[in-house]
Every structure is written in C-alpha cells, then in structure tokens.
Short mmCIF file of C-alpha atoms and ligand atoms in Angstrom, two decimals:
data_model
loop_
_atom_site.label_atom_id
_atom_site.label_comp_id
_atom_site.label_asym_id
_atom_site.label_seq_id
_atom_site.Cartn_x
_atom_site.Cartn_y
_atom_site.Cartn_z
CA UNK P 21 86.44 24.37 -177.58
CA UNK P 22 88.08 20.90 -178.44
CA UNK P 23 86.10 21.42 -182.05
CA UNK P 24 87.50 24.60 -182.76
CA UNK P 25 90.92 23.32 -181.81
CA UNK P 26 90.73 20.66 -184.47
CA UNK P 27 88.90 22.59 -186.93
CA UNK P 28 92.22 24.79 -186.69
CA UNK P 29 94.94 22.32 -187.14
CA UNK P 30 93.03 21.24 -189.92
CA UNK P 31 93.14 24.49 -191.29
CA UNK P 32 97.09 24.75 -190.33
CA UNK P 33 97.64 21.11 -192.25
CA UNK P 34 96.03 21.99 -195.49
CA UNK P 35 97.87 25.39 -195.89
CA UNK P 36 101.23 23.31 -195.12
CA UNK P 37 100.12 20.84 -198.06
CA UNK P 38 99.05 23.53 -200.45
CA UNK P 39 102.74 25.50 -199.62
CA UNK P 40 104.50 21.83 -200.27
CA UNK P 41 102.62 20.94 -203.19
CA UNK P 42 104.61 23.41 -205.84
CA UNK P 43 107.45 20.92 -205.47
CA UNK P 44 105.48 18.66 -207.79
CA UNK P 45 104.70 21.24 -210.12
CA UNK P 46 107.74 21.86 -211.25
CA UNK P 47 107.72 25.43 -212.75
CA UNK P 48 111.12 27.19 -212.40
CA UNK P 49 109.28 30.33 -211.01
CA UNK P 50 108.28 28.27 -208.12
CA UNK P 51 111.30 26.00 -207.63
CA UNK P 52 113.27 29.32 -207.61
CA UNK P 53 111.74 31.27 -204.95
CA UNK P 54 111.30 28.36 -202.29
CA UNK P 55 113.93 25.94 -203.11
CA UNK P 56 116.76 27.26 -204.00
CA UNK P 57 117.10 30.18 -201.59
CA UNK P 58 119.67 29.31 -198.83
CA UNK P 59 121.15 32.41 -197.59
CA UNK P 60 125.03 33.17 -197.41
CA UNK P 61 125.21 29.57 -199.33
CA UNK P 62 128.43 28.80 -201.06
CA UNK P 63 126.95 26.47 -202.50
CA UNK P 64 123.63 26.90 -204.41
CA UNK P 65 121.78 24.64 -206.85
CA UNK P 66 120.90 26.11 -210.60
CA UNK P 67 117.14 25.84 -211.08
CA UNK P 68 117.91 26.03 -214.70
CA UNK P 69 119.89 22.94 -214.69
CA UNK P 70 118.08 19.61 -215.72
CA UNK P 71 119.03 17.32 -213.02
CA UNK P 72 117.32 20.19 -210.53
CA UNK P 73 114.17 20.69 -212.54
CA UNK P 74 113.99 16.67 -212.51
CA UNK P 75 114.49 17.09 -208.60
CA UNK P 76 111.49 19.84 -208.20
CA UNK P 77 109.51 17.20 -210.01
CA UNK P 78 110.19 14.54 -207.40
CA UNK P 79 110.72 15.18 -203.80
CA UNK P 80 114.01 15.59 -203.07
CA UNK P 81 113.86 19.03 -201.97
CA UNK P 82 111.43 18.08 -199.20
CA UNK P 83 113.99 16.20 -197.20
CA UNK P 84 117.37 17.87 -198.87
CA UNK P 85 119.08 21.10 -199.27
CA UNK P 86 122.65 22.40 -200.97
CA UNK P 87 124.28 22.97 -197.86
CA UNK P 88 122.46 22.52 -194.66
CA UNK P 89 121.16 19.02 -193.27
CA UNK P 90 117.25 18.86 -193.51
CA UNK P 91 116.05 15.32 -193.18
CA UNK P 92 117.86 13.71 -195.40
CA UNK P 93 122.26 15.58 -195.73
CA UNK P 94 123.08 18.62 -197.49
CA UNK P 95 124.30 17.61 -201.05
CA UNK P 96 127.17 19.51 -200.60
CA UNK P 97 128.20 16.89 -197.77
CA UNK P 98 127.27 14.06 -200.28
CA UNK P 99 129.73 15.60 -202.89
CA UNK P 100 132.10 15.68 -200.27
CA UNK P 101 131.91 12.30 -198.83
CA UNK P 102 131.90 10.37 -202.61
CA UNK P 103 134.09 11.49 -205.16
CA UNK P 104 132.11 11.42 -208.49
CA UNK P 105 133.47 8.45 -210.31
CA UNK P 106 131.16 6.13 -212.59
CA UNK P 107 130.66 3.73 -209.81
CA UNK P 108 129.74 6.01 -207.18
CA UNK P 109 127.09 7.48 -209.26
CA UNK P 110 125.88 3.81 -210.36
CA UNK P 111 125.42 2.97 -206.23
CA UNK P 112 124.12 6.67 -205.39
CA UNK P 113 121.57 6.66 -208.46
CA UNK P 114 120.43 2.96 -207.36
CA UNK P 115 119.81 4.03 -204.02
CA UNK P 116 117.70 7.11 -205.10
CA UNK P 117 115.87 4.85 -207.00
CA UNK P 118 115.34 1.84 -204.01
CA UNK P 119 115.70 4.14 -201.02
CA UNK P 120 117.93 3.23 -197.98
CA UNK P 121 119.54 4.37 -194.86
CA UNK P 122 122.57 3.48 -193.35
CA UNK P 123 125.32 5.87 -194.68
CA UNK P 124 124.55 8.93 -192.86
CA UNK P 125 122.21 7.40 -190.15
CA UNK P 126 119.23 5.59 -188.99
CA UNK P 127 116.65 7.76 -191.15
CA UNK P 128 116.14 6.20 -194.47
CA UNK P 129 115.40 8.02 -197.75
CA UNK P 130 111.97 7.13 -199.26
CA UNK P 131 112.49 4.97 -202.36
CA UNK P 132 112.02 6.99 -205.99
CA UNK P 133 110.67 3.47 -208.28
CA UNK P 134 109.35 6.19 -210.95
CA UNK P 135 112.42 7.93 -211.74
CA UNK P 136 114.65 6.05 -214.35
CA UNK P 137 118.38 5.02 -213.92
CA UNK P 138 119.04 7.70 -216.62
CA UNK P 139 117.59 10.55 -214.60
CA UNK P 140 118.80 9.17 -211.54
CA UNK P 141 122.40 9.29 -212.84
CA UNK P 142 122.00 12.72 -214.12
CA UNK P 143 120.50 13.90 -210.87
CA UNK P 144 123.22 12.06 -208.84
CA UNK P 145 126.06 13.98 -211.21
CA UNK P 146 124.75 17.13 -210.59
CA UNK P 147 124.68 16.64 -206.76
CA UNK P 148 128.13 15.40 -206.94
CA UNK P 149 129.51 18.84 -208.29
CA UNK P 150 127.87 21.30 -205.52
CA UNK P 151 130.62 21.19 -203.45
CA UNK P 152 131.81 23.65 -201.17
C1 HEC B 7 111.97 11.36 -196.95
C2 HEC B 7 113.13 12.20 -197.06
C3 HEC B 7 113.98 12.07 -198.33
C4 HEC B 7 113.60 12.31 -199.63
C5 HEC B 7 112.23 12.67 -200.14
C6 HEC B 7 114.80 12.17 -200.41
N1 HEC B 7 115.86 11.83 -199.62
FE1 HEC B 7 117.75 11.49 -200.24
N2 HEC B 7 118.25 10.93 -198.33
C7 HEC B 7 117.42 10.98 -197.24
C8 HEC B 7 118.11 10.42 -196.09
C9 HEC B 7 117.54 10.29 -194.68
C10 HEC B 7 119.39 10.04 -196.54
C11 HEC B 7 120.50 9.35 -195.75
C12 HEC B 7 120.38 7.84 -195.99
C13 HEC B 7 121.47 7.03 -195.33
O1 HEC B 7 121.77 7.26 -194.15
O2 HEC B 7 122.05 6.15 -195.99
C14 HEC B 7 119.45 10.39 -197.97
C15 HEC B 7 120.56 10.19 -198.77
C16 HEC B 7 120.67 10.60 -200.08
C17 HEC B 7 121.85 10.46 -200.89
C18 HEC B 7 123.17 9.85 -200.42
C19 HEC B 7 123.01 8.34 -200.35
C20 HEC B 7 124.14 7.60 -199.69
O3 HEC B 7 124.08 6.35 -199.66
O4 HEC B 7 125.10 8.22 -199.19
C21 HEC B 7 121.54 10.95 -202.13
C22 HEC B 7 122.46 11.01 -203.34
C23 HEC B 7 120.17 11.40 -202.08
N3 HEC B 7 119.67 11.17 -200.83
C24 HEC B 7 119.50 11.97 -203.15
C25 HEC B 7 118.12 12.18 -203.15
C26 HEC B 7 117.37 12.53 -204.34
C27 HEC B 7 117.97 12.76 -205.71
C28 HEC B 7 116.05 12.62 -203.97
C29 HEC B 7 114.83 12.90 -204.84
C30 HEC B 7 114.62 11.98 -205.93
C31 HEC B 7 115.99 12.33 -202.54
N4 HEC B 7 117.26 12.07 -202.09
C32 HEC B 7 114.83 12.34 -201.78
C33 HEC B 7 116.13 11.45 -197.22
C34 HEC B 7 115.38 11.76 -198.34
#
C-alpha cells in the first residue's frame, strides 16, 4: 500500500514538472494560454512584448503575476510602490539579477546571474508600466 502511495506522488510530481516546464520554452502559444490569463485583470501583461517573452524564458512567472500576489508581489503592486525613474530601474534590475528579500517580506526572490543588466532593465521597465 505504502508503494503504491509513492509510486503515485511520483506520478503527481512529474506531471506538475512537465505542466511548469513550458515556462522555459518560451513559445508565445504557450506563455499565452497559462501565463497571462488572470481573469477580470485590469491589468494584464502583453505576451507579444519583449520584456515578457524574456520573462517566459526565465522564471518569473513561477513566483509572479500582473495583479495578484503569488510568491513573489503582483507587478502591478511593484509599479505602484516605485515610480519608474532611471534609478529605480538600475536597483530593481540589480536585484533581479542578485536576488533579495526584504522589501515586501521575509521570502527572497531567487537570484537571475544569466540574465544581463540590459534585459533586466527592459524587463524591470515593462513591469513598471502595468499599473492599475
Ligand atoms: C522564487 C520566486 C521568485 C522568482 C522565480 C522571481 N521572483 Fe521576483 N520576487 C520574489 C519575491 C519573494 C520578491 C519580494 C522580495 C523582497 O521582499 O524584497 C520579489 C520581488 C521582485 C521585484 C521587486 C523587488 C523589490 O526590491 O521591490 C521585482 C522587480 C521582481 N521580483 C521581478 C522578477 C523578475 C523579472 C523575475 C524573473 C527574472 C522574478 N522576479 C523571479 C520572488 C520571485
């Protein structure tokens, strides 16, 4: 009985990794049926746009969302709380880049080393315009 138990999680934790995995291939088809879909949203991230095709490439969308808290705040509350001027964007694109915690809690955001300051910044300047 114990086998079969384990034998199923196993079963229930590879069909969660195969459903996560499209987030790394970045295909818009993909991105724009399970990322981008929050319902009623005001506030809704363009597939089409480069900084969110650079964000279905990395992670982001695993712990972040336009507007609701997942692990990580809603980018719609992190285009509330910084206004987008050239230094906010420098700090928020470093700390993409290095990782962190601190600003909106105890969790801290993975660090990104592979993504450039360029993308970062472009990323970071897209997030800053989803406001509400
Ligand atoms: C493991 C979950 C996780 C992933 C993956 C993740 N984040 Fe975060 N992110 C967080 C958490 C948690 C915070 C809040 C950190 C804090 O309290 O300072 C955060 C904060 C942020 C902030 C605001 C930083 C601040 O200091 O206010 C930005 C911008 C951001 N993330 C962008 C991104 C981008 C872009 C990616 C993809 C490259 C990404 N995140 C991937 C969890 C994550």
């Amino acid at each position: 009985m114990k086998k079969v138990f384990i034998v199923l999680s196993l079963c229930a934790v590879i069909s969660a990794c195969g459903g996560n995995s499209n987030s790394g291939t970045a295909d818009s088809s993909s991105t724009a049926s399970t990322q981008t879909t929050v319902s009623a949203a005001k506030v809704a991230i363009d597939p089409a746009a480069p900084a969110a095709k650079l964000m279905a490439a990395a992670d982001c969308y695993t712990c972040h969302k336009a507007d609701v808290k997942v692990i990580g705040p809603a980018f719609a509350d992190i285009a509330a709380k910084y206004p987008s001027t050239p230094a906010n964007i420098d700090t928020l694109a470093n700390k993409v880049i290095k990782g962190g915690k601190g600003n909106w809690g105890e969790v801290p955001m993975t660090p990104h080393p592979n993504i450039s300051l360029a993308d970062a910044k472009t990323i970071v300047t897209y997030i800053l315009t989803l406001k509400k």
